[in-house]
Amino acid sequence: MSHPKAATEFLKDQANSQWHDETLWMIRDKRDASSKSIPEWEELRNLASEIKDNVLSNLDKYLEQFEAQALKNGIKIHWAKDAKEHNEIVLSILQEKDCEAIVKSKSILTEECHLNPYLEKHGIEVVDTDLGERIVQFLHQPPSHIVMPAIHLKKRDISALFHEKLQTEKGNEDPTYLTNAARLHLREKFLGSKVAITGVNFGVAETGEFVVCTNEGNADMGVHLADAHIACMGIEKIIPRRKDLGVFLRLLARSATGQPITNYNSHFRSPAKGKEIHLVLVDNGRTRQLAREKFKNSLKCIRCGACMNTCPIYRRSGGFSYGSTVPGPIGSILSPGLDMKKYSTLPFASTLCGSCSDVCPVKINIHEQLYEWRQEITKHHGAVGKGLSMKLASGIFKSPLAYQFSGSLMRKVIKSLPKSVIYNPLNIWGKSRDLPKAPKESFQDWYKRNRHE
Amino acid sequence: MSSREEILNSIRGIQKENKALPDIPNFQQEGDLVELFKSAIEANKGEILSKKEFENWIASTNFQRIISCSEPFHTYATQELPDDAHQLDHLELAILEVQFGVAENGAMWLDDSQLPHRALPFITEHLVLILSKENLVSNMHQAYDRIGRDHSGFGLFIAGPSKTADIEQSLVIGAHGAKSLRVVLF
């Protein structure tokens, strides 16, 4: 489904979509307050961006260094060129361990690879342990936001869901009560799993260690109780030095939710005695993106979600409207690299206001890349949507006479247009919008009157 | 060709302009480290206690299952460490020492030398961490300077109790891990 069609679905529930918009804006506000408490914030963004530039220009060397160190530390390394190979590797480890049920903490990469349905098809029970992810998993939905997977749901939905799945009291919507029910349910899963899967936030080439950040502690509950830990990592998650973590951990949580750091930041270097750590390094289109000069910077992303929270389109259309694993502005520049035809409407789901680039902690030029993707897509698939009005506008802007005439016409029409024309259900544009006050005269007239030579 | 070679070769085949790795300047946090640390912990929904306040608090609880990995607090322990971390499931309180704390965000560093079981600070219902005021650093850059080249199989920054806001953005303390975090700062 195209983005505009899917967004229309989301907007049908006006109260819910307004709540979504306001809540994400509140998180953007928290990010602002938090970043402004750090005098060197902009310097940190520059550093993070430069470190990632260096990574992208030496990715092969850092990957080899990372692998050598990790092997020395007793970590087993696997390489997967695509989603299929990634899933096969994970399955083969599970089969080797005779493991039929696993716990998994949040990993956008495993979503991207569609690991859950693959493992389930092979008879393995997968339990997502992040609360938001468990909620959407119960509903057979993907996450709608990379940091807040269930942000599209209201507590009444979750209350009804938990009543059905976890036998909570009917109608009890108290978040503390519902969270506690999930805690008890997941505790059993943690205690019973022989293998735990996590994502990776950062892999350090210098030491071969990798870092996983959570607030709930679910990644650690899983891996420290299991015999084997499988960590799935996109090859772009490499950073050169341990001390670079200082820069990225200062930026990540502040950008994501406004908190100064996530409550748990675990550094895995070697397995505990008698246990195993497997690390799967995944390409799945990343080297192809690296080869695209205009778009390779998208690989600097640290998955904080700040660009989603600030985006006027994301906030008003919801994560599902994008139909891609990573939604929002960053998803709209990553996804066309994976499948340009399937995701052809995404780069158009933007006002190009540039707010995404302004908040990005690694300074990806997101809005410029959105514009560049539009050029690519138009070249390959022809003009998309909004055709007639654009042609009309183009005609008006080309002719000075038409421009002057249409201006004076609009100033009169806006004043006398009855409200029922704009705010009527047939005119989608009128939804949540107000017309500006029409100025009495054009700028040209004003300039003539006020010009003093 | 293995996938490893295929991936590395395709990266090698891309023409790339070399971008230098920047030095990280010595950023400093302004203000009193103890005060900054206290307000950071409170903002993270943790609590700061003096030794006296800790004694009063623990006397007010009725915990039956306590493990202490801090020598000065060993008198509070009711049990020894089990061999298997799964047996920690009903643990009510763990008391652990940390190496140092970070003033800017309240994060505290522990590694395998403080953690006889890596699961301990997560699986316990309540967590008390012991930190000396002398062991505060200003920010994350100093934190990694301090860790330096230390080699541990596992290292961890803890900055607060387990929390979530996944249900309508309402903050709930105690998602999967410890339901409370108290720091005895002396």
Short mmCIF file of N, CA, C and O in Angstrom, two decimals, chain B residues 14-134:
data_model
loop_
_atom_site.label_atom_id
_atom_site.label_comp_id
_atom_site.label_asym_id
_atom_site.label_seq_id
_atom_site.Cartn_x
_atom_site.Cartn_y
_atom_site.Cartn_z
N ILE B 14 34.74 -0.63 -3.27
CA ILE B 14 34.10 0.70 -3.34
C ILE B 14 35.16 1.78 -3.16
O ILE B 14 35.95 1.74 -2.21
N GLN B 15 35.16 2.74 -4.08
CA GLN B 15 36.12 3.84 -3.98
C GLN B 15 35.70 4.74 -2.82
O GLN B 15 34.58 5.24 -2.79
N LYS B 16 36.59 4.92 -1.85
CA LYS B 16 36.21 5.71 -0.68
C LYS B 16 37.28 6.76 -0.37
O LYS B 16 38.47 6.46 -0.39
N GLU B 17 36.81 7.94 -0.08
CA GLU B 17 37.72 9.01 0.32
C GLU B 17 38.07 8.77 1.78
O GLU B 17 37.18 8.53 2.59
N ASN B 18 39.35 8.79 2.13
CA ASN B 18 39.67 8.50 3.53
C ASN B 18 39.38 9.68 4.43
O ASN B 18 39.83 10.79 4.19
N LYS B 19 38.57 9.45 5.46
CA LYS B 19 38.22 10.50 6.41
C LYS B 19 38.93 10.17 7.73
O LYS B 19 38.85 9.05 8.22
N ALA B 20 39.61 11.19 8.29
CA ALA B 20 40.42 10.96 9.49
C ALA B 20 39.55 10.73 10.71
O ALA B 20 38.44 11.25 10.81
N LEU B 21 40.07 9.94 11.63
CA LEU B 21 39.38 9.69 12.90
C LEU B 21 39.68 10.88 13.82
O LEU B 21 40.85 11.19 14.07
N PRO B 22 38.64 11.57 14.33
CA PRO B 22 38.91 12.76 15.15
C PRO B 22 39.38 12.42 16.56
O PRO B 22 39.05 11.35 17.09
N ASP B 23 40.15 13.33 17.17
CA ASP B 23 40.46 13.21 18.60
C ASP B 23 39.27 13.68 19.39
O ASP B 23 38.54 14.57 18.95
N ILE B 24 39.09 13.11 20.56
CA ILE B 24 37.97 13.54 21.41
C ILE B 24 38.51 14.52 22.46
O ILE B 24 39.38 14.14 23.25
N PRO B 25 38.03 15.76 22.45
CA PRO B 25 38.56 16.74 23.41
C PRO B 25 38.22 16.34 24.85
O PRO B 25 37.33 15.54 25.09
N ASN B 26 38.93 16.95 25.79
CA ASN B 26 38.71 16.63 27.20
C ASN B 26 37.57 17.49 27.76
O ASN B 26 37.80 18.46 28.46
N PHE B 27 36.32 17.14 27.43
CA PHE B 27 35.17 17.92 27.91
C PHE B 27 35.05 17.77 29.43
O PHE B 27 35.22 16.68 29.96
N GLN B 28 34.71 18.86 30.09
CA GLN B 28 34.52 18.81 31.55
C GLN B 28 33.10 19.23 31.90
O GLN B 28 32.53 20.10 31.26
N GLN B 29 32.58 18.61 32.93
CA GLN B 29 31.26 18.98 33.42
C GLN B 29 31.46 20.05 34.49
O GLN B 29 32.28 19.89 35.37
N GLU B 30 30.70 21.15 34.38
CA GLU B 30 30.84 22.19 35.41
C GLU B 30 29.93 21.87 36.58
O GLU B 30 28.84 21.37 36.40
N GLY B 31 30.39 22.21 37.79
CA GLY B 31 29.56 22.03 38.98
C GLY B 31 30.12 20.96 39.91
O GLY B 31 31.08 20.27 39.59
N ASP B 32 29.47 20.84 41.06
CA ASP B 32 29.90 19.91 42.10
C ASP B 32 29.51 18.47 41.71
O ASP B 32 28.33 18.19 41.47
N LEU B 33 30.49 17.59 41.64
CA LEU B 33 30.23 16.24 41.13
C LEU B 33 29.20 15.49 41.99
O LEU B 33 28.34 14.79 41.45
N VAL B 34 29.29 15.66 43.31
CA VAL B 34 28.37 14.93 44.19
C VAL B 34 26.93 15.39 43.94
O VAL B 34 26.02 14.58 43.80
N GLU B 35 26.77 16.70 43.86
CA GLU B 35 25.41 17.23 43.63
C GLU B 35 24.87 16.81 42.27
O GLU B 35 23.71 16.44 42.13
N LEU B 36 25.73 16.87 41.26
CA LEU B 36 25.30 16.47 39.91
C LEU B 36 24.89 15.00 39.90
O LEU B 36 23.85 14.63 39.34
N PHE B 37 25.71 14.18 40.55
CA PHE B 37 25.44 12.74 40.57
C PHE B 37 24.10 12.47 41.27
O PHE B 37 23.28 11.70 40.79
N LYS B 38 23.91 13.15 42.43
CA LYS B 38 22.66 12.94 43.19
C LYS B 38 21.45 13.30 42.35
O LYS B 38 20.47 12.55 42.29
N SER B 39 21.51 14.46 41.69
CA SER B 39 20.31 14.85 40.93
C SER B 39 20.11 13.94 39.72
O SER B 39 18.96 13.67 39.34
N ALA B 40 21.21 13.43 39.15
CA ALA B 40 21.06 12.50 38.01
C ALA B 40 20.38 11.21 38.46
O ALA B 40 19.46 10.71 37.81
N ILE B 41 20.82 10.65 39.59
CA ILE B 41 20.22 9.40 40.09
C ILE B 41 18.73 9.61 40.40
O ILE B 41 17.88 8.77 40.07
N GLU B 42 18.42 10.75 41.01
CA GLU B 42 17.01 11.00 41.34
C GLU B 42 16.18 11.13 40.06
O GLU B 42 15.05 10.63 39.99
N ALA B 43 16.74 11.80 39.06
CA ALA B 43 16.00 11.94 37.79
C ALA B 43 15.78 10.58 37.14
O ALA B 43 14.77 10.36 36.46
N ASN B 44 16.72 9.66 37.37
CA ASN B 44 16.58 8.30 36.80
C ASN B 44 15.70 7.40 37.67
O ASN B 44 15.63 6.20 37.44
N LYS B 45 15.07 8.00 38.71
CA LYS B 45 14.17 7.28 39.62
C LYS B 45 14.91 6.33 40.57
O LYS B 45 14.35 5.35 41.04
N GLY B 46 16.17 6.66 40.84
CA GLY B 46 16.89 5.96 41.89
C GLY B 46 16.87 6.82 43.14
O GLY B 46 16.23 7.88 43.17
N GLU B 47 17.56 6.34 44.19
CA GLU B 47 17.56 7.07 45.45
C GLU B 47 18.98 7.07 46.01
O GLU B 47 19.68 6.06 45.88
N ILE B 48 19.37 8.17 46.65
CA ILE B 48 20.70 8.23 47.26
C ILE B 48 20.53 8.13 48.77
O ILE B 48 19.69 8.83 49.34
N LEU B 49 21.32 7.27 49.41
CA LEU B 49 21.23 7.11 50.85
C LEU B 49 22.61 7.28 51.48
O LEU B 49 23.62 6.94 50.86
N SER B 50 22.62 7.81 52.70
CA SER B 50 23.85 7.73 53.50
C SER B 50 23.87 6.35 54.15
O SER B 50 22.87 5.62 54.09
N LYS B 51 24.98 6.00 54.80
CA LYS B 51 25.04 4.69 55.47
C LYS B 51 23.95 4.57 56.53
O LYS B 51 23.31 3.53 56.67
N LYS B 52 23.76 5.69 57.26
CA LYS B 52 22.76 5.70 58.34
C LYS B 52 21.36 5.49 57.75
O LYS B 52 20.56 4.70 58.27
N GLU B 53 21.10 6.22 56.66
CA GLU B 53 19.77 6.08 56.02
C GLU B 53 19.56 4.66 55.49
O GLU B 53 18.45 4.14 55.55
N PHE B 54 20.63 4.05 55.00
CA PHE B 54 20.53 2.67 54.53
C PHE B 54 20.15 1.75 55.69
O PHE B 54 19.26 0.90 55.56
N GLU B 55 20.82 1.93 56.82
CA GLU B 55 20.54 1.08 57.98
C GLU B 55 19.08 1.21 58.41
O GLU B 55 18.42 0.22 58.72
N ASN B 56 18.59 2.46 58.45
CA ASN B 56 17.19 2.67 58.81
C ASN B 56 16.25 2.02 57.81
O ASN B 56 15.25 1.40 58.18
N TRP B 57 16.60 2.15 56.54
CA TRP B 57 15.72 1.60 55.50
C TRP B 57 15.67 0.07 55.60
O TRP B 57 14.58 -0.52 55.61
N ILE B 58 16.83 -0.55 55.72
CA ILE B 58 16.84 -2.02 55.70
C ILE B 58 16.16 -2.58 56.95
O ILE B 58 15.51 -3.62 56.90
N ALA B 59 16.24 -1.81 58.06
CA ALA B 59 15.55 -2.25 59.28
C ALA B 59 14.03 -2.19 59.09
O ALA B 59 13.29 -2.95 59.70
N SER B 60 13.58 -1.30 58.21
CA SER B 60 12.14 -1.15 57.98
C SER B 60 11.60 -2.21 57.02
O SER B 60 10.38 -2.35 56.87
N THR B 61 12.50 -2.93 56.34
CA THR B 61 12.03 -3.97 55.41
C THR B 61 12.02 -5.31 56.14
O THR B 61 12.54 -5.43 57.26
N ASN B 62 11.45 -6.28 55.47
CA ASN B 62 11.41 -7.60 56.09
C ASN B 62 11.97 -8.63 55.12
O ASN B 62 11.45 -9.72 54.97
N PHE B 63 13.07 -8.26 54.43
CA PHE B 63 13.62 -9.14 53.42
C PHE B 63 14.21 -10.41 54.04
O PHE B 63 14.96 -10.35 55.02
N GLN B 64 13.86 -11.55 53.44
CA GLN B 64 14.36 -12.84 53.92
C GLN B 64 15.54 -13.33 53.08
O GLN B 64 16.29 -14.18 53.53
N ARG B 65 15.63 -12.82 51.86
CA ARG B 65 16.65 -13.36 50.95
C ARG B 65 17.53 -12.22 50.43
O ARG B 65 17.15 -11.47 49.52
N ILE B 66 18.69 -12.08 51.05
CA ILE B 66 19.62 -10.99 50.71
C ILE B 66 20.99 -11.59 50.40
O ILE B 66 21.49 -12.45 51.13
N ILE B 67 21.59 -11.10 49.31
CA ILE B 67 22.97 -11.46 49.00
C ILE B 67 23.80 -10.18 49.01
O ILE B 67 23.37 -9.15 48.47
N SER B 68 24.96 -10.21 49.64
CA SER B 68 25.85 -9.06 49.63
C SER B 68 27.20 -9.45 49.05
O SER B 68 27.80 -10.45 49.46
N CYS B 69 27.67 -8.68 48.08
CA CYS B 69 29.01 -8.89 47.54
C CYS B 69 29.92 -7.75 47.98
O CYS B 69 30.98 -7.53 47.40
N SER B 70 29.49 -7.01 48.99
CA SER B 70 30.30 -5.92 49.53
C SER B 70 30.72 -6.31 50.95
O SER B 70 29.86 -6.54 51.81
N GLU B 71 32.00 -6.37 51.15
CA GLU B 71 32.53 -6.85 52.44
C GLU B 71 31.93 -6.10 53.64
O GLU B 71 31.39 -6.70 54.55
N PRO B 72 31.95 -4.73 53.64
CA PRO B 72 31.42 -4.01 54.80
C PRO B 72 29.93 -4.24 55.05
O PRO B 72 29.44 -3.95 56.13
N PHE B 73 29.22 -4.71 54.05
CA PHE B 73 27.77 -4.92 54.18
C PHE B 73 27.42 -6.39 54.32
O PHE B 73 26.26 -6.78 54.20
N HIS B 74 28.43 -7.21 54.57
CA HIS B 74 28.21 -8.65 54.56
C HIS B 74 27.29 -9.12 55.67
O HIS B 74 26.61 -10.14 55.55
N THR B 75 27.22 -8.32 56.75
CA THR B 75 26.36 -8.72 57.89
C THR B 75 24.89 -8.77 57.50
O THR B 75 24.10 -9.42 58.17
N TYR B 76 24.53 -8.07 56.42
CA TYR B 76 23.11 -8.06 56.02
C TYR B 76 22.73 -9.29 55.20
O TYR B 76 21.55 -9.55 54.99
N ALA B 77 23.72 -10.01 54.72
CA ALA B 77 23.43 -11.16 53.85
C ALA B 77 22.71 -12.25 54.63
O ALA B 77 23.02 -12.51 55.79
N THR B 78 21.73 -12.85 53.99
CA THR B 78 21.03 -13.97 54.61
C THR B 78 21.40 -15.28 53.92
O THR B 78 21.01 -16.34 54.36
N GLN B 79 22.07 -15.19 52.78
CA GLN B 79 22.43 -16.42 52.08
C GLN B 79 23.70 -16.21 51.26
O GLN B 79 24.08 -15.08 50.95
N GLU B 80 24.33 -17.33 50.92
CA GLU B 80 25.52 -17.28 50.07
C GLU B 80 25.10 -17.37 48.62
O GLU B 80 23.94 -17.66 48.31
N LEU B 81 26.06 -17.13 47.74
CA LEU B 81 25.76 -17.21 46.31
C LEU B 81 25.47 -18.65 45.89
O LEU B 81 26.23 -19.56 46.25
N PRO B 82 24.41 -18.87 45.13
CA PRO B 82 24.19 -20.21 44.59
C PRO B 82 25.13 -20.43 43.40
O PRO B 82 25.69 -19.49 42.86
N ASP B 83 25.29 -21.69 43.00
CA ASP B 83 26.14 -21.98 41.83
C ASP B 83 25.45 -21.55 40.53
O ASP B 83 26.09 -21.10 39.60
N ASP B 84 24.14 -21.74 40.51
CA ASP B 84 23.38 -21.50 39.28
C ASP B 84 22.55 -20.21 39.43
O ASP B 84 21.79 -20.06 40.39
N ALA B 85 22.69 -19.32 38.45
CA ALA B 85 21.99 -18.02 38.52
C ALA B 85 20.47 -18.17 38.55
O ALA B 85 19.76 -17.29 39.05
N HIS B 86 19.95 -19.30 38.02
CA HIS B 86 18.49 -19.50 38.04
C HIS B 86 17.94 -19.53 39.46
O HIS B 86 16.78 -19.22 39.70
N GLN B 87 18.81 -19.93 40.40
CA GLN B 87 18.37 -20.00 41.79
C GLN B 87 18.26 -18.63 42.44
O GLN B 87 17.87 -18.50 43.60
N LEU B 88 18.62 -17.58 41.69
CA LEU B 88 18.49 -16.21 42.22
C LEU B 88 17.09 -15.66 42.01
O LEU B 88 16.79 -14.53 42.37
N ASP B 89 16.21 -16.47 41.42
CA ASP B 89 14.90 -15.97 40.99
C ASP B 89 14.13 -15.24 42.09
O ASP B 89 13.51 -14.23 41.84
N HIS B 90 14.14 -15.75 43.31
CA HIS B 90 13.33 -15.12 44.35
C HIS B 90 14.14 -14.21 45.26
O HIS B 90 13.68 -13.83 46.33
N LEU B 91 15.34 -13.83 44.79
CA LEU B 91 16.18 -12.94 45.58
C LEU B 91 15.48 -11.60 45.78
O LEU B 91 15.00 -10.99 44.83
N GLU B 92 15.46 -11.12 47.03
CA GLU B 92 14.79 -9.85 47.30
C GLU B 92 15.74 -8.66 47.22
O GLU B 92 15.34 -7.57 46.83
N LEU B 93 16.99 -8.87 47.63
CA LEU B 93 17.92 -7.73 47.63
C LEU B 93 19.34 -8.21 47.32
O LEU B 93 19.80 -9.20 47.86
N ALA B 94 19.99 -7.47 46.42
CA ALA B 94 21.42 -7.69 46.16
C ALA B 94 22.16 -6.41 46.52
O ALA B 94 21.70 -5.31 46.17
N ILE B 95 23.27 -6.56 47.24
CA ILE B 95 24.11 -5.40 47.58
C ILE B 95 25.45 -5.59 46.87
O ILE B 95 26.14 -6.60 47.08
N LEU B 96 25.78 -4.65 46.00
CA LEU B 96 26.99 -4.77 45.18
C LEU B 96 27.82 -3.49 45.25
O LEU B 96 27.26 -2.40 45.37
N GLU B 97 29.11 -3.65 45.17
CA GLU B 97 29.97 -2.47 45.05
C GLU B 97 30.12 -2.10 43.59
O GLU B 97 30.06 -2.96 42.72
N VAL B 98 30.33 -0.79 43.33
CA VAL B 98 30.62 -0.38 41.96
C VAL B 98 32.00 0.25 41.93
O VAL B 98 32.53 0.65 42.97
N GLN B 99 32.60 0.33 40.75
CA GLN B 99 33.95 0.89 40.66
C GLN B 99 33.94 2.41 40.71
O GLN B 99 34.76 3.03 41.37
N PHE B 100 33.02 3.01 39.97
CA PHE B 100 32.92 4.48 39.98
C PHE B 100 31.56 4.90 39.44
O PHE B 100 30.82 4.09 38.86
N GLY B 101 31.24 6.19 39.65
CA GLY B 101 29.98 6.73 39.16
C GLY B 101 30.25 7.93 38.25
O GLY B 101 31.31 8.55 38.32
N VAL B 102 29.28 8.23 37.38
CA VAL B 102 29.43 9.33 36.42
C VAL B 102 28.44 10.44 36.78
O VAL B 102 27.23 10.21 36.82
N ALA B 103 28.98 11.64 37.04
CA ALA B 103 28.14 12.73 37.56
C ALA B 103 27.09 13.18 36.55
O ALA B 103 25.97 13.51 36.92
N GLU B 104 27.41 13.19 35.27
CA GLU B 104 26.48 13.78 34.31
C GLU B 104 25.18 12.99 34.13
O GLU B 104 24.17 13.55 33.71
N ASN B 105 25.22 11.67 34.40
CA ASN B 105 24.02 10.87 34.11
C ASN B 105 23.70 9.81 35.17
O ASN B 105 22.72 9.09 35.03
N GLY B 106 24.52 9.72 36.22
CA GLY B 106 24.25 8.76 37.28
C GLY B 106 24.67 7.33 36.96
O GLY B 106 24.40 6.41 37.73
N ALA B 107 25.33 7.12 35.82
CA ALA B 107 25.73 5.76 35.46
C ALA B 107 26.85 5.26 36.38
O ALA B 107 27.75 6.02 36.73
N MET B 108 26.78 3.98 36.76
CA MET B 108 27.81 3.38 37.62
C MET B 108 28.37 2.13 36.96
O MET B 108 27.63 1.35 36.37
N TRP B 109 29.70 1.99 37.06
CA TRP B 109 30.39 0.92 36.32
C TRP B 109 30.71 -0.27 37.21
O TRP B 109 31.27 -0.12 38.30
N LEU B 110 30.35 -1.45 36.74
CA LEU B 110 30.71 -2.71 37.40
C LEU B 110 31.23 -3.64 36.31
O LEU B 110 30.80 -3.54 35.16
N ASP B 111 32.14 -4.54 36.68
CA ASP B 111 32.48 -5.58 35.71
C ASP B 111 32.52 -6.93 36.40
O ASP B 111 32.07 -7.07 37.55
N ASP B 112 33.04 -7.93 35.71
CA ASP B 112 33.01 -9.29 36.27
C ASP B 112 33.60 -9.37 37.68
O ASP B 112 33.21 -10.23 38.47
N SER B 113 34.53 -8.46 38.01
CA SER B 113 35.12 -8.55 39.35
C SER B 113 34.14 -8.15 40.45
O SER B 113 34.32 -8.50 41.61
N GLN B 114 33.08 -7.42 40.13
CA GLN B 114 32.03 -7.11 41.12
C GLN B 114 30.83 -8.06 40.99
O GLN B 114 29.92 -8.03 41.82
N LEU B 115 30.81 -8.84 39.92
CA LEU B 115 29.61 -9.62 39.59
C LEU B 115 29.90 -11.12 39.54
O LEU B 115 30.25 -11.65 38.49
N PRO B 116 29.75 -11.80 40.66
CA PRO B 116 29.98 -13.25 40.64
C PRO B 116 29.00 -13.97 39.71
O PRO B 116 29.32 -15.00 39.15
N HIS B 117 27.78 -13.42 39.56
CA HIS B 117 26.86 -13.85 38.50
C HIS B 117 26.48 -12.60 37.72
O HIS B 117 26.04 -11.61 38.31
N ARG B 118 26.61 -12.65 36.40
CA ARG B 118 26.25 -11.46 35.62
C ARG B 118 24.77 -11.13 35.76
O ARG B 118 24.35 -10.00 35.58
N ALA B 119 23.94 -12.11 36.07
CA ALA B 119 22.49 -11.89 36.17
C ALA B 119 22.10 -11.13 37.44
O ALA B 119 21.01 -10.59 37.53
N LEU B 120 23.01 -11.11 38.41
CA LEU B 120 22.67 -10.63 39.76
C LEU B 120 21.97 -9.26 39.81
O LEU B 120 20.89 -9.14 40.42
N PRO B 121 22.51 -8.19 39.21
CA PRO B 121 21.85 -6.89 39.35
C PRO B 121 20.52 -6.78 38.60
O PRO B 121 19.77 -5.83 38.80
N PHE B 122 20.22 -7.78 37.76
CA PHE B 122 18.99 -7.73 36.97
C PHE B 122 17.88 -8.56 37.61
O PHE B 122 16.74 -8.15 37.67
N ILE B 123 18.26 -9.72 38.11
CA ILE B 123 17.25 -10.68 38.56
C ILE B 123 16.74 -10.35 39.96
O ILE B 123 15.63 -10.71 40.32
N THR B 124 17.54 -9.63 40.74
CA THR B 124 17.13 -9.29 42.10
C THR B 124 15.94 -8.33 42.07
O THR B 124 15.82 -7.51 41.16
N GLU B 125 15.07 -8.44 43.11
CA GLU B 125 13.90 -7.55 43.12
C GLU B 125 14.29 -6.12 43.46
O GLU B 125 13.73 -5.17 42.92
N HIS B 126 15.25 -5.97 44.37
CA HIS B 126 15.74 -4.63 44.73
C HIS B 126 17.26 -4.65 44.69
O HIS B 126 17.88 -5.67 44.94
N LEU B 127 17.83 -3.49 44.37
CA LEU B 127 19.28 -3.43 44.20
C LEU B 127 19.84 -2.26 45.01
O LEU B 127 19.30 -1.16 44.97
N VAL B 128 20.92 -2.54 45.76
CA VAL B 128 21.66 -1.48 46.46
C VAL B 128 23.08 -1.48 45.93
O VAL B 128 23.73 -2.54 45.88
N LEU B 129 23.55 -0.33 45.49
CA LEU B 129 24.93 -0.21 45.00
C LEU B 129 25.72 0.68 45.94
O LEU B 129 25.21 1.69 46.44
N ILE B 130 26.96 0.30 46.19
CA ILE B 130 27.81 1.01 47.16
C ILE B 130 28.88 1.80 46.40
O ILE B 130 29.62 1.23 45.59
N LEU B 131 28.95 3.11 46.66
CA LEU B 131 29.86 3.98 45.91
C LEU B 131 30.48 5.02 46.83
O LEU B 131 29.78 5.66 47.62
N SER B 132 31.80 5.17 46.70
CA SER B 132 32.48 6.21 47.47
C SER B 132 32.49 7.51 46.66
O SER B 132 32.69 7.50 45.45
N LYS B 133 32.28 8.63 47.38
CA LYS B 133 32.27 9.94 46.72
C LYS B 133 33.59 10.21 45.99
O LYS B 133 33.63 10.98 45.03
N GLU B 134 34.65 9.60 46.47
CA GLU B 134 35.96 9.79 45.81
C GLU B 134 35.98 9.19 44.41
O GLU B 134 36.81 9.55 43.59
#
